[in-house]
Amino acid sequence: MSFEPTIVGFLCNWCSYTGADLAGTSRIHYAPNVRVIRVMCTARIDPTFVLKALHDGADGVLICGCHPGDCHYSEGNYKMMRRYPLLKKMLADYGIDEARVRLEWVSASEGQRFADIVDDMTQRVRELGPSPIKEGLARDMAER
Ligand code: FES
């Protein structure tokens, strides 16, 4: 049986969530692996949210926000853009492949782009296999 990853998707309300909604209302077919969490802006996404999602069983985390210059709070996505390299460094420190976390810009009119990103990320995480955190926790539980 092939491995089907669980991916947590943090989507900003104003662009990416609407883009995801457009993908749905346009009946675009894409991988059903992303569990969406709507946030008002990517600036709201504390790096600990990503680490918690991975700790709690996600195999990957997708962050989507408005394109640079289009953030509805002026510069929230620039804040996310600056946090992202730090987040990647934290992942490396924990031994987590950085390909498990991805930041993308998706506008409200880019339903197809959202679907393509989800398909691509799902395939990449599928190739990486289950999160080592999930396997480590399962091993710890079995040893208790
Ligand atoms: S409102 Fe979309 S990234 Fe800020």
mmCIF file of N, CA and C and ligand atoms in Angstrom:
data_model
loop_
_atom_site.group_PDB
_atom_site.id
_atom_site.type_symbol
_atom_site.label_atom_id
_atom_site.label_comp_id
_atom_site.label_asym_id
_atom_site.label_seq_id
_atom_site.Cartn_x
_atom_site.Cartn_y
_atom_site.Cartn_z
ATOM 1 N N MET A 1 0.846 -1.194 0.000
ATOM 2 C CA MET A 1 0.000 0.000 0.000
ATOM 3 C C MET A 1 0.881 1.244 0.000
ATOM 4 N N SER A 2 0.580 2.214 -0.874
ATOM 5 C CA SER A 2 1.433 3.389 -0.952
ATOM 6 C C SER A 2 1.127 4.350 0.194
ATOM 7 N N PHE A 3 2.156 5.064 0.589
ATOM 8 C CA PHE A 3 2.048 6.017 1.681
ATOM 9 C C PHE A 3 1.327 7.278 1.212
ATOM 10 N N GLU A 4 0.320 7.701 1.947
ATOM 11 C CA GLU A 4 -0.392 8.941 1.645
ATOM 12 C C GLU A 4 -0.114 9.960 2.737
ATOM 13 N N PRO A 5 0.638 11.004 2.401
ATOM 14 C CA PRO A 5 1.007 11.973 3.441
ATOM 15 C C PRO A 5 -0.154 12.840 3.895
ATOM 16 N N THR A 6 -0.046 13.269 5.132
ATOM 17 C CA THR A 6 -0.949 14.287 5.662
ATOM 18 C C THR A 6 -0.181 15.602 5.659
ATOM 19 N N ILE A 7 -0.757 16.582 5.006
ATOM 20 C CA ILE A 7 -0.099 17.892 4.912
ATOM 21 C C ILE A 7 -1.026 18.933 5.531
ATOM 22 N N VAL A 8 -0.477 19.706 6.466
ATOM 23 C CA VAL A 8 -1.256 20.803 7.043
ATOM 24 C C VAL A 8 -0.987 22.055 6.207
ATOM 25 N N GLY A 9 -2.055 22.707 5.779
ATOM 26 C CA GLY A 9 -1.913 23.908 4.961
ATOM 27 C C GLY A 9 -2.398 25.133 5.707
ATOM 28 N N PHE A 10 -1.488 26.054 5.989
ATOM 29 C CA PHE A 10 -1.871 27.339 6.577
ATOM 30 C C PHE A 10 -2.093 28.310 5.420
ATOM 31 N N LEU A 11 -3.346 28.754 5.259
ATOM 32 C CA LEU A 11 -3.696 29.614 4.123
ATOM 33 C C LEU A 11 -4.208 30.960 4.620
ATOM 34 N N CYS A 12 -3.681 32.027 4.048
ATOM 35 C CA CYS A 12 -4.186 33.336 4.465
ATOM 36 C C CYS A 12 -5.594 33.529 3.896
ATOM 37 N N ASN A 13 -6.400 34.185 4.677
ATOM 38 C CA ASN A 13 -7.822 34.341 4.368
ATOM 39 C C ASN A 13 -8.082 35.051 3.051
ATOM 40 N N TRP A 14 -7.284 36.080 2.767
ATOM 41 C CA TRP A 14 -7.676 37.010 1.710
ATOM 42 C C TRP A 14 -7.313 36.560 0.301
ATOM 43 N N CYS A 15 -6.201 35.844 0.169
ATOM 44 C CA CYS A 15 -5.795 35.404 -1.175
ATOM 45 C C CYS A 15 -5.836 33.885 -1.306
ATOM 46 N N SER A 16 -4.995 33.210 -0.536
ATOM 47 C CA SER A 16 -4.793 31.778 -0.775
ATOM 48 C C SER A 16 -6.012 30.938 -0.416
ATOM 49 N N TYR A 17 -6.675 31.283 0.674
ATOM 50 C CA TYR A 17 -7.873 30.510 1.025
ATOM 51 C C TYR A 17 -8.921 30.674 -0.077
ATOM 52 N N THR A 18 -9.030 31.890 -0.574
ATOM 53 C CA THR A 18 -9.983 32.145 -1.656
ATOM 54 C C THR A 18 -9.531 31.432 -2.932
ATOM 55 N N GLY A 19 -8.214 31.367 -3.155
ATOM 56 C CA GLY A 19 -7.689 30.624 -4.301
ATOM 57 C C GLY A 19 -8.016 29.141 -4.183
ATOM 58 N N ALA A 20 -7.886 28.611 -2.965
ATOM 59 C CA ALA A 20 -8.227 27.203 -2.733
ATOM 60 C C ALA A 20 -9.729 26.989 -2.949
ATOM 61 N N ASP A 21 -10.511 27.954 -2.498
ATOM 62 C CA ASP A 21 -11.962 27.881 -2.690
ATOM 63 C C ASP A 21 -12.299 27.889 -4.182
ATOM 64 N N LEU A 22 -11.583 28.721 -4.919
ATOM 65 C CA LEU A 22 -11.804 28.783 -6.368
ATOM 66 C C LEU A 22 -11.475 27.436 -7.029
ATOM 67 N N ALA A 23 -10.395 26.808 -6.555
ATOM 68 C CA ALA A 23 -10.047 25.480 -7.091
ATOM 69 C C ALA A 23 -11.219 24.527 -6.888
ATOM 70 N N GLY A 24 -11.840 24.636 -5.707
ATOM 71 C CA GLY A 24 -12.978 23.751 -5.416
ATOM 72 C C GLY A 24 -14.199 24.080 -6.258
ATOM 73 N N THR A 25 -14.546 25.362 -6.309
ATOM 74 C CA THR A 25 -15.758 25.732 -7.053
ATOM 75 C C THR A 25 -15.561 25.555 -8.555
ATOM 76 N N SER A 26 -14.288 25.558 -9.007
ATOM 77 C CA SER A 26 -14.002 25.318 -10.434
ATOM 78 C C SER A 26 -13.904 23.821 -10.738
ATOM 79 N N ARG A 27 -14.075 23.022 -9.695
ATOM 80 C CA ARG A 27 -14.019 21.559 -9.818
ATOM 81 C C ARG A 27 -12.688 21.060 -10.381
ATOM 82 N N ILE A 28 -11.623 21.724 -9.947
ATOM 83 C CA ILE A 28 -10.285 21.281 -10.334
ATOM 84 C C ILE A 28 -9.917 20.094 -9.444
ATOM 85 N N HIS A 29 -9.441 19.038 -10.051
ATOM 86 C CA HIS A 29 -9.055 17.858 -9.279
ATOM 87 C C HIS A 29 -7.626 18.013 -8.787
ATOM 88 N N TYR A 30 -7.428 17.804 -7.500
ATOM 89 C CA TYR A 30 -6.078 17.811 -6.946
ATOM 90 C C TYR A 30 -6.034 16.913 -5.726
ATOM 91 N N ALA A 31 -4.827 16.631 -5.270
ATOM 92 C CA ALA A 31 -4.638 15.678 -4.168
ATOM 93 C C ALA A 31 -5.416 16.130 -2.929
ATOM 94 N N PRO A 32 -6.087 15.168 -2.275
ATOM 95 C CA PRO A 32 -6.899 15.513 -1.095
ATOM 96 C C PRO A 32 -6.104 15.487 0.216
ATOM 97 N N ASN A 33 -4.789 15.642 0.129
ATOM 98 C CA ASN A 33 -3.944 15.406 1.308
ATOM 99 C C ASN A 33 -3.769 16.604 2.237
ATOM 100 N N VAL A 34 -4.202 17.789 1.782
ATOM 101 C CA VAL A 34 -3.974 18.985 2.599
ATOM 102 C C VAL A 34 -5.160 19.258 3.518
ATOM 103 N N ARG A 35 -4.858 19.411 4.821
ATOM 104 C CA ARG A 35 -5.866 19.823 5.809
ATOM 105 C C ARG A 35 -5.666 21.314 6.023
ATOM 106 N N VAL A 36 -6.644 22.091 5.626
ATOM 107 C CA VAL A 36 -6.485 23.551 5.610
ATOM 108 C C VAL A 36 -6.791 24.189 6.963
ATOM 109 N N ILE A 37 -5.908 25.079 7.366
ATOM 110 C CA ILE A 37 -6.142 25.940 8.524
ATOM 111 C C ILE A 37 -6.091 27.379 8.000
ATOM 112 N N ARG A 38 -7.208 28.080 8.145
ATOM 113 C CA ARG A 38 -7.283 29.451 7.639
ATOM 114 C C ARG A 38 -6.750 30.419 8.687
ATOM 115 N N VAL A 39 -5.841 31.260 8.262
ATOM 116 C CA VAL A 39 -5.333 32.327 9.137
ATOM 117 C C VAL A 39 -5.589 33.651 8.416
ATOM 118 N N MET A 40 -5.659 34.729 9.173
ATOM 119 C CA MET A 40 -5.972 36.005 8.530
ATOM 120 C C MET A 40 -4.840 36.494 7.640
ATOM 121 N N CYS A 41 -3.622 36.138 7.994
ATOM 122 C CA CYS A 41 -2.457 36.602 7.222
ATOM 123 C C CYS A 41 -1.302 35.653 7.532
ATOM 124 N N THR A 42 -0.366 35.512 6.605
ATOM 125 C CA THR A 42 0.785 34.638 6.879
ATOM 126 C C THR A 42 1.620 35.171 8.051
ATOM 127 N N ALA A 43 1.486 36.473 8.329
ATOM 128 C CA ALA A 43 2.212 37.032 9.479
ATOM 129 C C ALA A 43 1.744 36.395 10.790
ATOM 130 N N ARG A 44 0.549 35.821 10.786
ATOM 131 C CA ARG A 44 0.008 35.185 11.992
ATOM 132 C C ARG A 44 0.674 33.837 12.280
ATOM 133 N N ILE A 45 1.375 33.315 11.302
ATOM 134 C CA ILE A 45 1.914 31.959 11.449
ATOM 135 C C ILE A 45 3.243 32.004 12.201
ATOM 136 N N ASP A 46 3.156 31.702 13.460
ATOM 137 C CA ASP A 46 4.358 31.595 14.281
ATOM 138 C C ASP A 46 5.074 30.295 13.874
ATOM 139 N N PRO A 47 6.384 30.305 13.793
ATOM 140 C CA PRO A 47 7.094 29.064 13.444
ATOM 141 C C PRO A 47 6.730 27.885 14.340
ATOM 142 N N THR A 48 6.333 28.174 15.589
ATOM 143 C CA THR A 48 5.955 27.061 16.466
ATOM 144 C C THR A 48 4.691 26.359 15.958
ATOM 145 N N PHE A 49 3.838 27.073 15.186
ATOM 146 C CA PHE A 49 2.655 26.416 14.613
ATOM 147 C C PHE A 49 3.102 25.279 13.680
ATOM 148 N N VAL A 50 4.145 25.579 12.919
ATOM 149 C CA VAL A 50 4.652 24.600 11.942
ATOM 150 C C VAL A 50 5.266 23.412 12.687
ATOM 151 N N LEU A 51 6.064 23.721 13.696
ATOM 152 C CA LEU A 51 6.696 22.640 14.461
ATOM 153 C C LEU A 51 5.648 21.793 15.174
ATOM 154 N N LYS A 52 4.597 22.456 15.684
ATOM 155 C CA LYS A 52 3.533 21.709 16.378
ATOM 156 C C LYS A 52 2.789 20.805 15.391
ATOM 157 N N ALA A 53 2.523 21.331 14.197
ATOM 158 C CA ALA A 53 1.836 20.506 13.190
ATOM 159 C C ALA A 53 2.659 19.252 12.883
ATOM 160 N N LEU A 54 3.967 19.438 12.740
ATOM 161 C CA LEU A 54 4.835 18.284 12.455
ATOM 162 C C LEU A 54 4.878 17.337 13.657
ATOM 163 N N HIS A 55 4.946 17.918 14.843
ATOM 164 C CA HIS A 55 4.970 17.104 16.055
ATOM 165 C C HIS A 55 3.681 16.302 16.211
ATOM 166 N N ASP A 56 2.564 16.926 15.811
ATOM 167 C CA ASP A 56 1.260 16.287 16.008
ATOM 168 C C ASP A 56 0.865 15.347 14.868
ATOM 169 N N GLY A 57 1.787 15.090 13.946
ATOM 170 C CA GLY A 57 1.504 14.045 12.958
ATOM 171 C C GLY A 57 1.500 14.451 11.510
ATOM 172 N N ALA A 58 1.702 15.731 11.216
ATOM 173 C CA ALA A 58 1.754 16.121 9.805
ATOM 174 C C ALA A 58 3.062 15.617 9.183
ATOM 175 N N ASP A 59 2.978 15.211 7.947
ATOM 176 C CA ASP A 59 4.185 14.804 7.210
ATOM 177 C C ASP A 59 4.787 15.990 6.470
ATOM 178 N N GLY A 60 3.999 17.033 6.296
ATOM 179 C CA GLY A 60 4.473 18.239 5.623
ATOM 180 C C GLY A 60 3.586 19.415 5.989
ATOM 181 N N VAL A 61 4.105 20.609 5.782
ATOM 182 C CA VAL A 61 3.337 21.830 6.062
ATOM 183 C C VAL A 61 3.468 22.771 4.879
ATOM 184 N N LEU A 62 2.326 23.193 4.382
ATOM 185 C CA LEU A 62 2.278 24.142 3.266
ATOM 186 C C LEU A 62 1.781 25.481 3.800
ATOM 187 N N ILE A 63 2.516 26.529 3.488
ATOM 188 C CA ILE A 63 2.122 27.889 3.894
ATOM 189 C C ILE A 63 1.846 28.667 2.620
ATOM 190 N N CYS A 64 0.647 29.221 2.510
ATOM 191 C CA CYS A 64 0.314 30.006 1.316
ATOM 192 C C CYS A 64 -0.214 31.377 1.725
ATOM 193 N N GLY A 65 0.259 32.389 1.036
ATOM 194 C CA GLY A 65 -0.197 33.746 1.312
ATOM 195 C C GLY A 65 -0.299 34.570 0.048
ATOM 196 N N CYS A 66 -0.678 35.814 0.235
ATOM 197 C CA CYS A 66 -0.795 36.752 -0.885
ATOM 198 C C CYS A 66 0.585 36.983 -1.522
ATOM 199 N N HIS A 67 0.582 37.272 -2.787
ATOM 200 C CA HIS A 67 1.844 37.581 -3.469
ATOM 201 C C HIS A 67 2.480 38.820 -2.823
ATOM 202 N N PRO A 68 3.812 38.894 -2.854
ATOM 203 C CA PRO A 68 4.480 40.084 -2.316
ATOM 204 C C PRO A 68 3.880 41.359 -2.928
ATOM 205 N N GLY A 69 3.568 42.299 -2.055
ATOM 206 C CA GLY A 69 2.941 43.545 -2.499
ATOM 207 C C GLY A 69 1.433 43.521 -2.413
ATOM 208 N N ASP A 70 0.843 42.317 -2.244
ATOM 209 C CA ASP A 70 -0.617 42.189 -2.225
ATOM 210 C C ASP A 70 -1.203 41.874 -0.855
ATOM 211 N N CYS A 71 -0.358 41.781 0.176
ATOM 212 C CA CYS A 71 -0.859 41.427 1.504
ATOM 213 C C CYS A 71 -1.889 42.466 1.962
ATOM 214 N N HIS A 72 -2.980 41.985 2.482
ATOM 215 C CA HIS A 72 -4.055 42.896 2.913
ATOM 216 C C HIS A 72 -3.706 43.631 4.198
ATOM 217 N N TYR A 73 -2.597 43.258 4.803
ATOM 218 C CA TYR A 73 -2.103 43.992 5.974
ATOM 219 C C TYR A 73 -0.755 44.622 5.623
ATOM 220 N N SER A 74 -0.617 44.994 4.378
ATOM 221 C CA SER A 74 0.553 45.694 3.820
ATOM 222 C C SER A 74 1.808 44.844 3.716
ATOM 223 N N GLU A 75 2.321 44.401 4.869
ATOM 224 C CA GLU A 75 3.610 43.729 4.792
ATOM 225 C C GLU A 75 3.686 42.443 5.609
ATOM 226 N N GLY A 76 2.512 41.850 5.902
ATOM 227 C CA GLY A 76 2.507 40.605 6.670
ATOM 228 C C GLY A 76 3.279 39.504 5.963
ATOM 229 N N ASN A 77 3.113 39.409 4.645
ATOM 230 C CA ASN A 77 3.817 38.331 3.939
ATOM 231 C C ASN A 77 5.333 38.573 3.896
ATOM 232 N N TYR A 78 5.746 39.840 3.987
ATOM 233 C CA TYR A 78 7.191 40.096 4.072
ATOM 234 C C TYR A 78 7.734 39.590 5.404
ATOM 235 N N LYS A 79 6.902 39.696 6.446
ATOM 236 C CA LYS A 79 7.326 39.155 7.749
ATOM 237 C C LYS A 79 7.498 37.646 7.635
ATOM 238 N N MET A 80 6.525 37.004 6.981
ATOM 239 C CA MET A 80 6.625 35.541 6.790
ATOM 240 C C MET A 80 7.857 35.197 5.959
ATOM 241 N N MET A 81 8.094 36.010 4.954
ATOM 242 C CA MET A 81 9.239 35.764 4.072
ATOM 243 C C MET A 81 10.549 35.805 4.859
ATOM 244 N N ARG A 82 10.603 36.694 5.851
ATOM 245 C CA ARG A 82 11.826 36.797 6.659
ATOM 246 C C ARG A 82 11.917 35.647 7.671
ATOM 247 N N ARG A 83 10.761 35.185 8.149
ATOM 248 C CA ARG A 83 10.770 34.085 9.130
ATOM 249 C C ARG A 83 11.126 32.738 8.472
ATOM 250 N N TYR A 84 10.797 32.626 7.213
ATOM 251 C CA TYR A 84 10.890 31.334 6.534
ATOM 252 C C TYR A 84 12.317 30.742 6.575
ATOM 253 N N PRO A 85 13.357 31.544 6.246
ATOM 254 C CA PRO A 85 14.706 30.960 6.327
ATOM 255 C C PRO A 85 15.059 30.515 7.749
ATOM 256 N N LEU A 86 14.559 31.253 8.741
ATOM 257 C CA LEU A 86 14.831 30.859 10.129
ATOM 258 C C LEU A 86 14.122 29.547 10.452
ATOM 259 N N LEU A 87 12.904 29.437 9.949
ATOM 260 C CA LEU A 87 12.139 28.206 10.144
ATOM 261 C C LEU A 87 12.871 27.015 9.513
ATOM 262 N N LYS A 88 13.392 27.235 8.315
ATOM 263 C CA LYS A 88 14.126 26.155 7.632
ATOM 264 C C LYS A 88 15.358 25.750 8.448
ATOM 265 N N LYS A 89 15.999 26.734 9.050
ATOM 266 C CA LYS A 89 17.177 26.428 9.861
ATOM 267 C C LYS A 89 16.777 25.604 11.082
ATOM 268 N N MET A 90 15.641 25.970 11.686
ATOM 269 C CA MET A 90 15.166 25.196 12.838
ATOM 270 C C MET A 90 14.874 23.760 12.426
ATOM 271 N N LEU A 91 14.266 23.590 11.264
ATOM 272 C CA LEU A 91 13.954 22.235 10.783
ATOM 273 C C LEU A 91 15.243 21.432 10.626
ATOM 274 N N ALA A 92 16.246 22.076 10.045
ATOM 275 C CA ALA A 92 17.532 21.386 9.851
ATOM 276 C C ALA A 92 18.111 20.988 11.205
ATOM 277 N N ASP A 93 17.997 21.884 12.191
ATOM 278 C CA ASP A 93 18.517 21.568 13.533
ATOM 279 C C ASP A 93 17.824 20.347 14.131
ATOM 280 N N TYR A 94 16.550 20.172 13.787
ATOM 281 C CA TYR A 94 15.789 19.017 14.291
ATOM 282 C C TYR A 94 15.917 17.790 13.380
ATOM 283 N N GLY A 95 16.682 17.931 12.311
ATOM 284 C CA GLY A 95 16.874 16.803 11.395
ATOM 285 C C GLY A 95 15.683 16.532 10.496
ATOM 286 N N ILE A 96 14.891 17.563 10.250
ATOM 287 C CA ILE A 96 13.717 17.412 9.387
ATOM 288 C C ILE A 96 14.061 17.950 8.002
ATOM 289 N N ASP A 97 13.814 17.150 6.987
ATOM 290 C CA ASP A 97 14.089 17.580 5.611
ATOM 291 C C ASP A 97 13.292 18.845 5.309
ATOM 292 N N GLU A 98 13.980 19.876 4.837
ATOM 293 C CA GLU A 98 13.301 21.164 4.623
ATOM 294 C C GLU A 98 12.238 21.093 3.524
ATOM 295 N N ALA A 99 12.289 20.069 2.695
ATOM 296 C CA ALA A 99 11.268 19.924 1.644
ATOM 297 C C ALA A 99 9.896 19.604 2.240
ATOM 298 N N ARG A 100 9.860 19.298 3.532
ATOM 299 C CA ARG A 100 8.562 19.022 4.171
ATOM 300 C C ARG A 100 7.777 20.295 4.458
ATOM 301 N N VAL A 101 8.438 21.429 4.362
ATOM 302 C CA VAL A 101 7.765 22.706 4.609
ATOM 303 C C VAL A 101 7.971 23.596 3.387
ATOM 304 N N ARG A 102 6.900 24.225 2.960
ATOM 305 C CA ARG A 102 6.968 25.007 1.713
ATOM 306 C C ARG A 102 6.140 26.277 1.839
ATOM 307 N N LEU A 103 6.701 27.362 1.349
ATOM 308 C CA LEU A 103 6.021 28.663 1.336
ATOM 309 C C LEU A 103 5.725 29.037 -0.111
ATOM 310 N N GLU A 104 4.474 29.361 -0.393
ATOM 311 C CA GLU A 104 4.075 29.738 -1.756
ATOM 312 C C GLU A 104 3.120 30.917 -1.706
ATOM 313 N N TRP A 105 3.085 31.658 -2.792
ATOM 314 C CA TRP A 105 2.149 32.772 -2.921
ATOM 315 C C TRP A 105 1.055 32.362 -3.893
ATOM 316 N N VAL A 106 -0.181 32.471 -3.447
ATOM 317 C CA VAL A 106 -1.328 32.088 -4.288
ATOM 318 C C VAL A 106 -2.393 33.178 -4.169
ATOM 319 N N SER A 107 -2.772 33.777 -5.269
ATOM 320 C CA SER A 107 -3.796 34.826 -5.229
ATOM 321 C C SER A 107 -5.194 34.208 -5.285
ATOM 322 N N ALA A 108 -6.189 35.056 -5.064
ATOM 323 C CA ALA A 108 -7.577 34.590 -5.069
ATOM 324 C C ALA A 108 -8.010 34.065 -6.428
ATOM 325 N N SER A 109 -7.311 34.456 -7.482
ATOM 326 C CA SER A 109 -7.699 34.026 -8.834
ATOM 327 C C SER A 109 -6.868 32.841 -9.328
ATOM 328 N N GLU A 110 -6.023 32.296 -8.451
ATOM 329 C CA GLU A 110 -5.104 31.236 -8.894
ATOM 330 C C GLU A 110 -5.496 29.856 -8.356
ATOM 331 N N GLY A 111 -6.719 29.472 -8.645
ATOM 332 C CA GLY A 111 -7.177 28.150 -8.224
ATOM 333 C C GLY A 111 -6.334 27.042 -8.827
ATOM 334 N N GLN A 112 -6.009 27.170 -10.082
ATOM 335 C CA GLN A 112 -5.211 26.130 -10.751
ATOM 336 C C GLN A 112 -3.805 26.071 -10.148
ATOM 337 N N ARG A 113 -3.249 27.254 -9.855
ATOM 338 C CA ARG A 113 -1.913 27.288 -9.243
ATOM 339 C C ARG A 113 -1.939 26.584 -7.877
ATOM 340 N N PHE A 114 -2.976 26.855 -7.084
ATOM 341 C CA PHE A 114 -3.082 26.204 -5.778
ATOM 342 C C PHE A 114 -3.127 24.681 -5.961
ATOM 343 N N ALA A 115 -3.946 24.230 -6.886
ATOM 344 C CA ALA A 115 -4.074 22.786 -7.127
ATOM 345 C C ALA A 115 -2.731 22.192 -7.560
ATOM 346 N N ASP A 116 -2.026 22.892 -8.426
ATOM 347 C CA ASP A 116 -0.729 22.385 -8.908
ATOM 348 C C ASP A 116 0.285 22.302 -7.768
ATOM 349 N N ILE A 117 0.278 23.317 -6.899
ATOM 350 C CA ILE A 117 1.209 23.318 -5.758
ATOM 351 C C ILE A 117 0.891 22.143 -4.828
ATOM 352 N N VAL A 118 -0.392 21.929 -4.554
ATOM 353 C CA VAL A 118 -0.787 20.822 -3.671
ATOM 354 C C VAL A 118 -0.374 19.480 -4.279
ATOM 355 N N ASP A 119 -0.629 19.314 -5.560
ATOM 356 C CA ASP A 119 -0.239 18.055 -6.225
ATOM 357 C C ASP A 119 1.272 17.841 -6.143
ATOM 358 N N ASP A 120 2.025 18.899 -6.436
ATOM 359 C CA ASP A 120 3.483 18.783 -6.442
ATOM 360 C C ASP A 120 4.013 18.496 -5.035
ATOM 361 N N MET A 121 3.505 19.224 -4.059
ATOM 362 C CA MET A 121 3.997 19.009 -2.699
ATOM 363 C C MET A 121 3.621 17.621 -2.193
ATOM 364 N N THR A 122 2.407 17.201 -2.488
ATOM 365 C CA THR A 122 1.979 15.863 -2.058
ATOM 366 C C THR A 122 2.914 14.799 -2.633
ATOM 367 N N GLN A 123 3.266 14.944 -3.892
ATOM 368 C CA GLN A 123 4.156 13.962 -4.518
ATOM 369 C C GLN A 123 5.534 13.979 -3.870
ATOM 370 N N ARG A 124 6.050 15.201 -3.609
ATOM 371 C CA ARG A 124 7.379 15.302 -2.988
ATOM 372 C C ARG A 124 7.406 14.699 -1.586
ATOM 373 N N VAL A 125 6.367 14.975 -0.801
ATOM 374 C CA VAL A 125 6.338 14.430 0.569
ATOM 375 C C VAL A 125 6.095 12.925 0.520
ATOM 376 N N ARG A 126 5.315 12.482 -0.448
ATOM 377 C CA ARG A 126 5.092 11.039 -0.616
ATOM 378 C C ARG A 126 6.435 10.341 -0.843
ATOM 379 N N GLU A 127 7.274 10.971 -1.675
ATOM 380 C CA GLU A 127 8.593 10.390 -1.961
ATOM 381 C C GLU A 127 9.495 10.401 -0.722
ATOM 382 N N LEU A 128 9.342 11.430 0.135
ATOM 383 C CA LEU A 128 10.145 11.499 1.365
ATOM 384 C C LEU A 128 9.725 10.434 2.370
ATOM 385 N N GLY A 129 8.454 10.040 2.303
ATOM 386 C CA GLY A 129 7.943 9.043 3.245
ATOM 387 C C GLY A 129 7.398 9.700 4.501
ATOM 388 N N PRO A 130 6.949 8.880 5.454
ATOM 389 C CA PRO A 130 6.366 9.422 6.688
ATOM 390 C C PRO A 130 7.364 10.298 7.440
ATOM 391 N N SER A 131 6.841 11.274 8.148
ATOM 392 C CA SER A 131 7.687 12.173 8.931
ATOM 393 C C SER A 131 8.487 11.379 9.952
ATOM 394 N N PRO A 132 9.788 11.675 10.075
ATOM 395 C CA PRO A 132 10.596 10.967 11.087
ATOM 396 C C PRO A 132 10.119 11.272 12.510
ATOM 397 N N ILE A 133 9.472 12.427 12.688
ATOM 398 C CA ILE A 133 8.957 12.771 14.024
ATOM 399 C C ILE A 133 7.848 11.788 14.399
ATOM 400 N N LYS A 134 6.963 11.551 13.446
ATOM 401 C CA LYS A 134 5.843 10.629 13.681
ATOM 402 C C LYS A 134 6.366 9.230 14.007
ATOM 403 N N GLU A 135 7.359 8.801 13.241
ATOM 404 C CA GLU A 135 7.917 7.465 13.479
ATOM 405 C C GLU A 135 8.624 7.407 14.827
ATOM 406 N N GLY A 136 9.330 8.498 15.178
ATOM 407 C CA GLY A 136 10.042 8.556 16.461
ATOM 408 C C GLY A 136 9.060 8.501 17.621
ATOM 409 N N LEU A 137 7.949 9.236 17.502
ATOM 410 C CA LEU A 137 6.956 9.223 18.570
ATOM 411 C C LEU A 137 6.322 7.847 18.703
ATOM 412 N N ALA A 138 6.046 7.202 17.576
ATOM 413 C CA ALA A 138 5.463 5.861 17.607
ATOM 414 C C ALA A 138 6.423 4.878 18.283
ATOM 415 N N ARG A 139 7.708 5.032 17.988
ATOM 416 C CA ARG A 139 8.719 4.165 18.602
ATOM 417 C C ARG A 139 8.766 4.398 20.121
ATOM 418 N N ASP A 140 8.730 5.691 20.505
ATOM 419 C CA ASP A 140 8.748 6.007 21.942
ATOM 420 C C ASP A 140 7.554 5.403 22.667
ATOM 421 N N MET A 141 6.386 5.502 22.033
ATOM 422 C CA MET A 141 5.172 4.964 22.642
ATOM 423 C C MET A 141 5.263 3.452 22.795
ATOM 424 N N ALA A 142 5.830 2.781 21.769
ATOM 425 C CA ALA A 142 5.937 1.326 21.806
ATOM 426 C C ALA A 142 6.884 0.860 22.912
ATOM 427 N N GLU A 143 7.877 1.702 23.199
ATOM 428 C CA GLU A 143 8.869 1.324 24.227
ATOM 429 C C GLU A 143 8.346 1.529 25.649
ATOM 430 N N ARG A 144 7.250 2.274 25.787
ATOM 431 C CA ARG A 144 6.722 2.548 27.146
ATOM 432 C C ARG A 144 5.965 1.357 27.710
HETATM 433 S S1 FES B 1 -3.254 38.907 4.049
HETATM 434 FE FE1 FES B 1 -2.486 37.332 2.766
HETATM 435 S S2 FES B 1 -0.413 37.217 3.347
HETATM 436 FE FE2 FES B 1 -1.158 38.891 4.513
#
